[in-house]
Short mmCIF file of C-alpha atoms and ligand atoms in Angstrom, two decimals:
data_model
loop_
_atom_site.label_atom_id
_atom_site.label_comp_id
_atom_site.label_asym_id
_atom_site.label_seq_id
_atom_site.Cartn_x
_atom_site.Cartn_y
_atom_site.Cartn_z
CA UNK A 1 157.99 88.36 156.64
CA UNK A 2 155.58 89.60 159.25
CA UNK A 3 151.96 90.36 158.44
CA UNK A 4 152.26 94.08 157.84
CA UNK A 5 155.30 93.60 155.64
CA UNK A 6 153.37 91.00 153.63
CA UNK A 7 150.48 93.46 153.23
CA UNK A 8 152.82 96.25 152.11
CA UNK A 9 154.40 93.90 149.63
CA UNK A 10 150.97 93.00 148.14
CA UNK A 11 150.02 96.65 147.94
CA UNK A 12 153.27 97.51 146.19
CA UNK A 13 152.79 94.87 143.51
CA UNK A 14 149.03 95.27 143.08
CA UNK A 15 148.89 98.32 140.74
CA UNK A 16 151.06 96.69 138.08
CA UNK A 17 149.03 93.47 138.18
CA UNK A 18 145.73 95.34 138.01
CA UNK A 19 146.88 97.54 135.14
CA UNK A 20 148.11 94.49 133.25
CA UNK A 21 144.57 93.05 133.15
CA UNK A 22 143.45 93.68 129.57
CA UNK A 23 139.88 92.36 129.81
CA UNK A 24 137.16 92.27 132.43
CA UNK A 25 137.66 88.51 132.77
CA UNK A 26 141.36 88.90 133.38
CA UNK A 27 140.67 91.61 135.92
CA UNK A 28 138.31 89.25 137.73
CA UNK A 29 141.10 86.70 138.01
CA UNK A 30 143.62 89.31 139.20
CA UNK A 31 141.12 90.52 141.77
CA UNK A 32 140.60 87.10 143.33
CA UNK A 33 144.38 86.50 143.19
CA UNK A 34 144.86 89.68 145.29
CA UNK A 35 141.93 89.53 147.64
CA UNK A 36 140.58 85.97 147.53
CA UNK A 37 140.82 83.26 150.20
CA UNK A 38 144.10 81.84 148.98
CA UNK A 39 145.74 85.22 148.41
CA UNK A 40 148.41 86.72 150.68
CA UNK A 41 145.74 89.05 152.08
CA UNK A 42 143.48 86.05 152.66
CA UNK A 43 146.25 84.40 154.56
CA UNK A 44 146.79 87.43 156.83
CA UNK A 45 143.03 87.59 157.42
CA UNK A 46 143.01 83.95 158.47
CA UNK A 47 146.02 84.39 160.77
CA UNK A 48 144.44 87.25 162.73
CA UNK A 49 143.09 84.96 165.44
CA UNK A 50 146.59 83.72 166.31
CA UNK A 51 148.19 87.15 166.59
CA UNK A 52 149.42 88.77 169.71
CA UNK A 53 146.46 90.82 171.11
CA UNK A 54 148.60 93.95 171.05
CA UNK A 55 149.53 93.45 167.43
CA UNK A 56 146.01 92.53 166.26
CA UNK A 57 144.50 96.02 165.93
CA UNK A 58 147.54 97.29 164.06
CA UNK A 59 147.55 94.44 161.57
CA UNK A 60 143.72 94.62 161.36
CA UNK A 61 143.78 98.29 160.50
CA UNK A 62 146.47 97.80 157.89
CA UNK A 63 144.59 94.82 156.46
CA UNK A 64 141.48 96.92 155.96
CA UNK A 65 143.44 99.80 154.48
CA UNK A 66 145.27 97.62 151.98
CA UNK A 67 142.09 95.75 151.04
CA UNK A 68 140.25 99.00 150.42
CA UNK A 69 143.06 100.48 148.36
CA UNK A 70 143.28 97.37 146.22
CA UNK A 71 139.52 97.28 145.82
CA UNK A 72 139.49 100.86 144.73
CA UNK A 73 142.28 100.22 142.18
CA UNK A 74 140.33 97.24 140.83
CA UNK A 75 137.14 99.31 140.52
CA UNK A 76 138.96 102.05 138.63
CA UNK A 77 140.46 99.55 136.24
CA UNK A 78 137.06 97.85 135.82
CA UNK A 79 135.42 101.14 134.90
CA UNK A 80 138.17 101.85 132.36
CA UNK A 81 137.82 98.39 130.83
CA UNK A 82 134.06 98.78 130.57
CA UNK A 83 134.49 102.00 128.64
CA UNK A 84 136.98 100.27 126.35
CA UNK A 85 134.56 97.39 125.83
CA UNK A 86 131.76 99.77 124.91
CA UNK A 87 134.01 101.65 122.52
CA UNK A 88 134.99 98.39 120.91
CA UNK A 89 131.35 97.38 120.46
CA UNK A 90 130.53 100.75 118.94
CA UNK A 91 133.47 100.48 116.58
CA UNK A 92 132.32 97.03 115.47
CA UNK A 93 128.76 98.27 114.92
CA UNK A 94 129.78 101.37 113.11
CA UNK A 95 128.02 102.13 109.84
CA UNK A 96 130.17 103.80 107.29
CA UNK A 97 127.90 106.59 106.13
CA UNK A 98 130.34 107.57 103.46
CA UNK A 99 129.82 104.24 101.76
CA UNK A 100 127.91 104.69 98.54
CA UNK A 101 124.45 103.14 98.82
CA UNK A 102 122.06 102.05 96.10
CA UNK A 103 120.03 105.14 95.25
CA UNK A 104 116.55 104.48 93.90
CA UNK A 105 115.69 106.69 90.98
CA UNK A 106 112.78 109.04 91.84
CA UNK A 107 109.72 106.90 91.37
CA UNK A 108 106.26 108.28 90.78
CA UNK A 109 102.72 107.02 90.44
CA UNK A 110 101.59 106.46 86.87
CA UNK A 111 100.08 109.53 85.23
CA UNK A 112 96.73 107.74 84.95
CA UNK A 113 96.69 107.00 88.65
CA UNK A 114 97.61 110.62 89.35
CA UNK A 115 94.71 111.71 87.14
CA UNK A 116 92.29 109.32 88.87
CA UNK A 117 93.44 110.58 92.29
CA UNK A 118 92.91 114.15 91.23
CA UNK A 119 89.43 113.52 89.84
CA UNK A 120 88.39 111.55 92.90
CA UNK A 121 89.80 114.23 95.24
CA UNK A 122 87.67 116.90 93.62
CA UNK A 123 84.50 114.90 94.28
CA UNK A 124 85.59 113.84 97.75
CA UNK A 125 85.91 117.58 98.39
CA UNK A 126 82.21 117.84 97.55
CA UNK A 127 81.35 115.10 100.04
CA UNK A 128 81.26 112.13 97.68
CA UNK A 129 82.28 108.67 98.83
CA UNK A 130 84.45 106.33 96.77
CA UNK A 131 83.07 102.96 95.67
CA UNK A 132 84.33 100.07 93.62
CA UNK A 133 82.97 96.91 92.08
CA UNK A 134 84.05 93.76 90.23
CA UNK A 135 85.66 93.91 86.80
CA UNK A 136 84.21 90.49 85.96
CA UNK A 137 80.58 91.49 86.11
CA UNK A 138 77.17 89.95 85.57
CA UNK A 139 75.51 91.13 82.38
CA UNK A 140 72.54 91.99 84.56
CA UNK A 141 74.50 94.75 86.33
CA UNK A 142 76.40 95.91 83.28
CA UNK A 143 73.34 96.10 81.03
CA UNK A 144 69.88 94.97 82.21
CA UNK A 145 69.67 96.86 85.49
CA UNK A 146 70.96 99.87 83.57
CA UNK A 147 67.92 99.76 81.33
CA UNK A 148 69.88 98.41 78.38
CA UNK A 149 67.69 96.10 76.24
CA UNK A 150 68.94 92.66 75.13
CA UNK A 151 69.16 93.93 71.57
CA UNK A 152 71.44 96.86 72.33
CA UNK A 153 74.48 96.76 70.01
CA UNK A 154 76.98 97.26 72.85
CA UNK A 155 75.94 93.80 74.12
CA UNK A 156 77.18 92.08 70.98
CA UNK A 157 80.08 89.69 71.29
CA UNK A 158 81.89 91.91 68.84
CA UNK A 159 81.90 94.75 71.38
CA UNK A 160 82.00 93.07 74.77
CA UNK A 161 84.32 90.43 76.20
CA UNK A 162 82.16 87.63 77.62
CA UNK A 163 83.63 85.24 80.16
CA UNK A 164 80.53 83.11 80.30
CA UNK A 165 78.23 83.58 77.37
CA UNK A 166 74.88 81.91 77.02
CA UNK A 167 72.07 81.87 79.52
CA UNK A 168 71.12 85.55 79.78
CA UNK A 169 70.32 85.10 83.47
CA UNK A 170 73.92 84.54 84.47
CA UNK A 171 76.11 85.82 81.69
CA UNK A 172 79.45 87.04 82.97
CA UNK A 173 81.47 89.65 81.11
CA UNK A 174 84.33 92.08 81.61
CA UNK A 175 82.50 95.26 82.51
CA UNK A 176 82.37 97.71 79.64
CA UNK A 177 81.75 100.67 81.93
CA UNK A 178 81.88 101.58 85.61
CA UNK A 179 78.12 102.24 85.56
CA UNK A 180 77.18 98.80 87.02
CA UNK A 181 78.62 99.98 90.32
CA UNK A 182 75.76 102.53 90.42
CA UNK A 183 73.40 99.58 90.71
CA UNK A 184 75.55 97.63 93.14
CA UNK A 185 75.90 100.66 95.41
CA UNK A 186 72.18 101.51 95.42
CA UNK A 187 71.24 97.88 96.08
CA UNK A 188 73.30 97.91 99.25
CA UNK A 189 72.93 101.50 100.49
CA UNK A 190 70.01 103.69 101.38
CA UNK A 191 69.71 107.13 99.79
CA UNK A 192 71.01 109.79 99.70
CA UNK A 193 73.79 108.61 97.41
CA UNK A 194 76.87 110.60 96.47
CA UNK A 195 79.55 108.30 95.12
CA UNK A 196 82.36 108.23 92.60
CA UNK A 197 83.68 104.99 91.16
CA UNK A 198 87.14 104.87 89.59
CA UNK A 199 88.05 101.68 87.78
CA UNK A 200 89.14 99.66 84.76
CA UNK A 201 86.78 98.82 81.92
CA UNK A 202 87.13 96.48 78.95
CA UNK A 203 85.93 96.57 75.37
CA UNK A 204 86.70 94.61 72.24
CA UNK A 205 88.58 97.41 70.58
CA UNK A 206 91.37 97.30 68.08
CA UNK A 207 94.22 99.29 69.53
CA UNK A 208 94.99 102.56 67.78
CA UNK A 209 95.96 106.09 68.74
CA UNK A 210 92.67 106.71 70.53
CA UNK A 211 91.52 103.21 71.58
CA UNK A 212 92.73 100.59 74.01
CA UNK A 213 90.82 97.44 74.95
CA UNK A 214 91.44 98.23 78.62
CA UNK A 215 91.00 101.74 79.90
CA UNK A 216 89.77 103.64 82.95
CA UNK A 217 86.64 105.50 83.87
CA UNK A 218 85.40 107.48 86.82
CA UNK A 219 81.68 107.13 87.35
CA UNK A 220 79.62 109.49 89.45
CA UNK A 221 76.18 109.07 90.95
CA UNK A 222 74.06 111.39 93.06
CA UNK A 223 70.57 110.37 94.22
CA UNK A 224 68.60 112.45 96.67
CA UNK A 225 65.22 113.96 97.22
CA UNK A 226 65.20 116.80 94.74
CA UNK A 227 68.15 116.52 92.40
CA UNK A 228 67.76 118.52 89.23
CA UNK A 229 69.54 118.91 85.91
CA UNK A 230 70.98 122.20 87.17
CA UNK A 231 72.67 120.29 90.02
CA UNK A 232 74.33 118.06 87.45
CA UNK A 233 75.50 121.01 85.42
CA UNK A 234 76.74 122.93 88.47
CA UNK A 235 78.59 119.91 89.80
CA UNK A 236 80.30 119.19 86.49
CA UNK A 237 81.10 122.88 85.97
CA UNK A 238 82.80 122.90 89.36
CA UNK A 239 84.68 119.73 88.50
CA UNK A 240 85.78 121.11 85.12
CA UNK A 241 87.07 124.33 86.65
CA UNK A 242 89.01 122.46 89.28
CA UNK A 243 90.47 120.11 86.70
CA UNK A 244 91.07 122.39 83.71
CA UNK A 245 91.29 125.83 85.30
CA UNK A 246 88.96 128.47 86.74
CA UNK A 247 87.96 130.03 83.42
CA UNK A 248 86.54 126.79 82.00
CA UNK A 249 82.99 126.97 80.59
CA UNK A 250 80.78 123.92 80.12
CA UNK A 251 77.96 123.07 77.78
CA UNK A 252 75.60 120.13 77.38
CA UNK A 253 75.03 118.46 74.02
CA UNK A 254 71.98 116.15 73.83
CA UNK A 255 72.92 112.51 73.64
CA UNK A 256 71.52 109.09 74.47
CA UNK A 257 72.40 106.63 77.21
CA UNK A 258 69.98 103.86 78.17
CA UNK A 259 70.25 104.59 81.89
CA UNK A 260 69.78 108.35 81.88
CA UNK A 261 66.91 110.52 80.68
CA UNK A 262 67.61 113.13 79.52
CA UNK A 263 71.18 112.28 78.57
CA UNK A 264 73.93 114.59 77.46
CA UNK A 265 77.55 114.86 76.63
CA UNK A 266 79.45 117.56 78.42
CA UNK A 267 81.89 119.75 76.54
CA UNK A 268 84.39 122.06 78.21
CA UNK A 269 85.72 125.23 76.64
CA UNK A 270 89.23 124.80 75.31
CA UNK A 271 91.66 125.67 78.08
CA UNK A 272 94.40 126.35 75.57
CA UNK A 273 92.88 128.91 73.20
CA UNK A 274 90.00 130.02 75.41
CA UNK A 275 87.59 129.22 72.62
CA UNK A 276 87.81 129.16 68.89
CA UNK A 277 91.33 129.99 67.82
CA UNK A 278 91.66 128.63 64.29
CA UNK A 279 93.93 125.60 64.23
CA UNK A 280 94.36 125.47 68.04
CA UNK A 281 96.57 122.50 68.84
CA UNK A 282 94.19 121.31 71.57
CA UNK A 283 90.68 121.81 70.19
CA UNK A 284 91.51 122.17 66.48
CA UNK A 285 89.63 125.45 66.40
CA UNK A 286 86.30 124.10 67.63
CA UNK A 287 86.64 125.95 70.92
CA UNK A 288 85.09 123.01 72.80
CA UNK A 289 86.38 119.64 73.97
CA UNK A 290 84.16 116.58 74.41
CA UNK A 291 84.53 115.50 77.98
CA UNK A 292 82.10 112.96 79.35
CA UNK A 293 78.65 111.38 79.27
CA UNK A 294 75.98 112.24 81.80
CA UNK A 295 72.30 112.61 82.47
CA UNK A 296 69.45 112.29 84.94
CA UNK A 297 69.13 108.76 86.31
CA UNK A 298 66.34 106.98 84.44
CA UNK A 299 63.46 106.09 86.79
CA UNK A 300 63.72 102.51 85.49
CA UNK A 301 67.19 102.25 87.08
CA UNK A 302 65.89 103.53 90.40
CA UNK A 303 63.09 100.98 90.23
CA UNK A 304 65.52 98.17 89.42
CA UNK A 305 67.29 98.76 92.74
CA UNK A 306 64.11 99.26 94.76
CA UNK A 307 64.33 103.06 95.08
CA UNK A 308 61.08 105.00 94.72
CA UNK A 309 61.32 107.25 91.63
CA UNK A 310 58.46 109.36 92.95
CA UNK A 311 60.50 110.28 96.03
CA UNK A 312 64.00 110.35 94.58
CA UNK A 313 65.82 111.70 91.58
CA UNK A 314 69.45 111.70 90.61
CA UNK A 315 72.15 112.36 88.10
CA UNK A 316 75.02 110.26 86.85
CA UNK A 317 78.11 110.79 84.79
CA UNK A 318 80.99 108.77 83.45
CA UNK A 319 84.33 110.04 82.21
CA UNK A 320 87.25 108.39 80.48
CA UNK A 321 90.43 108.92 82.46
CA UNK A 322 92.77 108.41 79.48
CA UNK A 323 90.80 110.94 77.46
CA UNK A 324 90.94 113.56 80.22
CA UNK A 325 94.66 113.07 80.71
CA UNK A 326 95.30 113.22 76.95
CA UNK A 327 93.42 116.48 76.58
CA UNK A 328 94.98 118.04 79.62
CA UNK A 329 98.59 117.09 78.85
CA UNK A 330 98.37 117.20 75.07
CA UNK A 331 99.11 113.48 74.68
CA UNK A 332 98.40 112.49 71.11
CA UNK A 333 98.50 108.71 71.37
CA UNK A 334 96.70 106.68 74.04
CA UNK A 335 99.27 103.89 73.68
CA UNK A 336 101.86 106.01 75.47
CA UNK A 337 100.05 105.16 78.71
CA UNK A 338 100.83 101.46 78.36
CA UNK A 339 104.14 101.51 76.48
CA UNK A 340 106.09 101.75 79.74
CA UNK A 341 108.60 104.15 78.22
CA UNK A 342 110.37 105.89 81.10
CA UNK A 343 110.89 109.00 78.98
CA UNK A 344 107.12 109.37 78.85
CA UNK A 345 106.32 108.26 82.39
CA UNK A 346 109.09 110.44 83.84
CA UNK A 347 107.46 113.58 82.48
CA UNK A 348 104.71 113.30 85.09
CA UNK A 349 106.72 113.61 88.28
N1 DAH B 1 78.92 104.43 80.88
C1 DAH B 1 79.00 105.40 79.80
C2 DAH B 1 80.06 104.94 78.80
O1 DAH B 1 80.87 104.12 79.14
C3 DAH B 1 79.37 106.76 80.31
C4 DAH B 1 78.23 107.35 81.08
C5 DAH B 1 77.31 108.11 80.45
C6 DAH B 1 78.10 107.13 82.42
C7 DAH B 1 76.23 108.67 81.12
C8 DAH B 1 77.06 107.68 83.13
C9 DAH B 1 76.12 108.45 82.46
O2 DAH B 1 76.88 107.51 84.42
O3 DAH B 1 75.10 109.00 83.15
O4 DAH B 1 80.07 105.40 77.73
#
């Protein structure tokens, strides 16, 4: 067979061989079998030097033609195989979206946390910052710095859980109120002070429909140059209207707390009967609901943290989160909050 016939023969057989290559590797082998050194084409290329000078350009031209045609067939096949490869990969990686997945039931934050968030948001809206403090607290912060004398009944072991009871200088207890954070904040920050303190508190209580030994409070403290009782009332009136509704009225009832003077309890008008419907299911006909404790910061507390009571005045308040949530949602037993009954928790989505 002369050279051109050999080339034609290769070209005739090439398409079938190229098409038969089922993978890129196989195609690589077919390609070097057709075009490589030891292929028929390779042989013709090597023999060029020995050809008759008249024949050489003819065979050369044919050689190039055939090589190019084969190369182009190989490239086409390679592109097709690459697409197939990609499709195969995609098919292997495919996620069956029709497959049933594990669906989480709608979860929600606990109603108490929702209530805390709401209370805190109202005060943050007024420019208050949020503070926290330790639940295992020194008696000094929980009582002494808050102007509470050593003989005060709330300090008795029957009321307070002591972790380290004895030397009054370093008694450690589970805080009975969030008020100690007032002291901790003022010790470490210069006035003016506008903070709210959400947190857990602990008391030696026997559990019943209205008492738990662990519950939550939100404390508030404002100290500035000319804070007055009317600021306290206006602030709490704003809070009450945001929390219970725009028609809510507030009133102060005189009270006593060691760390405020004067002290008061704040009542809000009943949001259910708008005041004094006999037998109202929320207020029982009283028209008012007891809401929280408050007062003007006692100068002794300011002195205890090194603030000058002649320059500064302030107000403070502390509210029970469980109580607020119970009133607002008509929950008649505080134990529902900790029973972990999904029928109860699920009502507060
Ligand atoms: N700490 C008080 C309690 O647990 C509540 C309270 C009353 C907080 C008056 C205050 C306040 O900041 O001014 O009963």
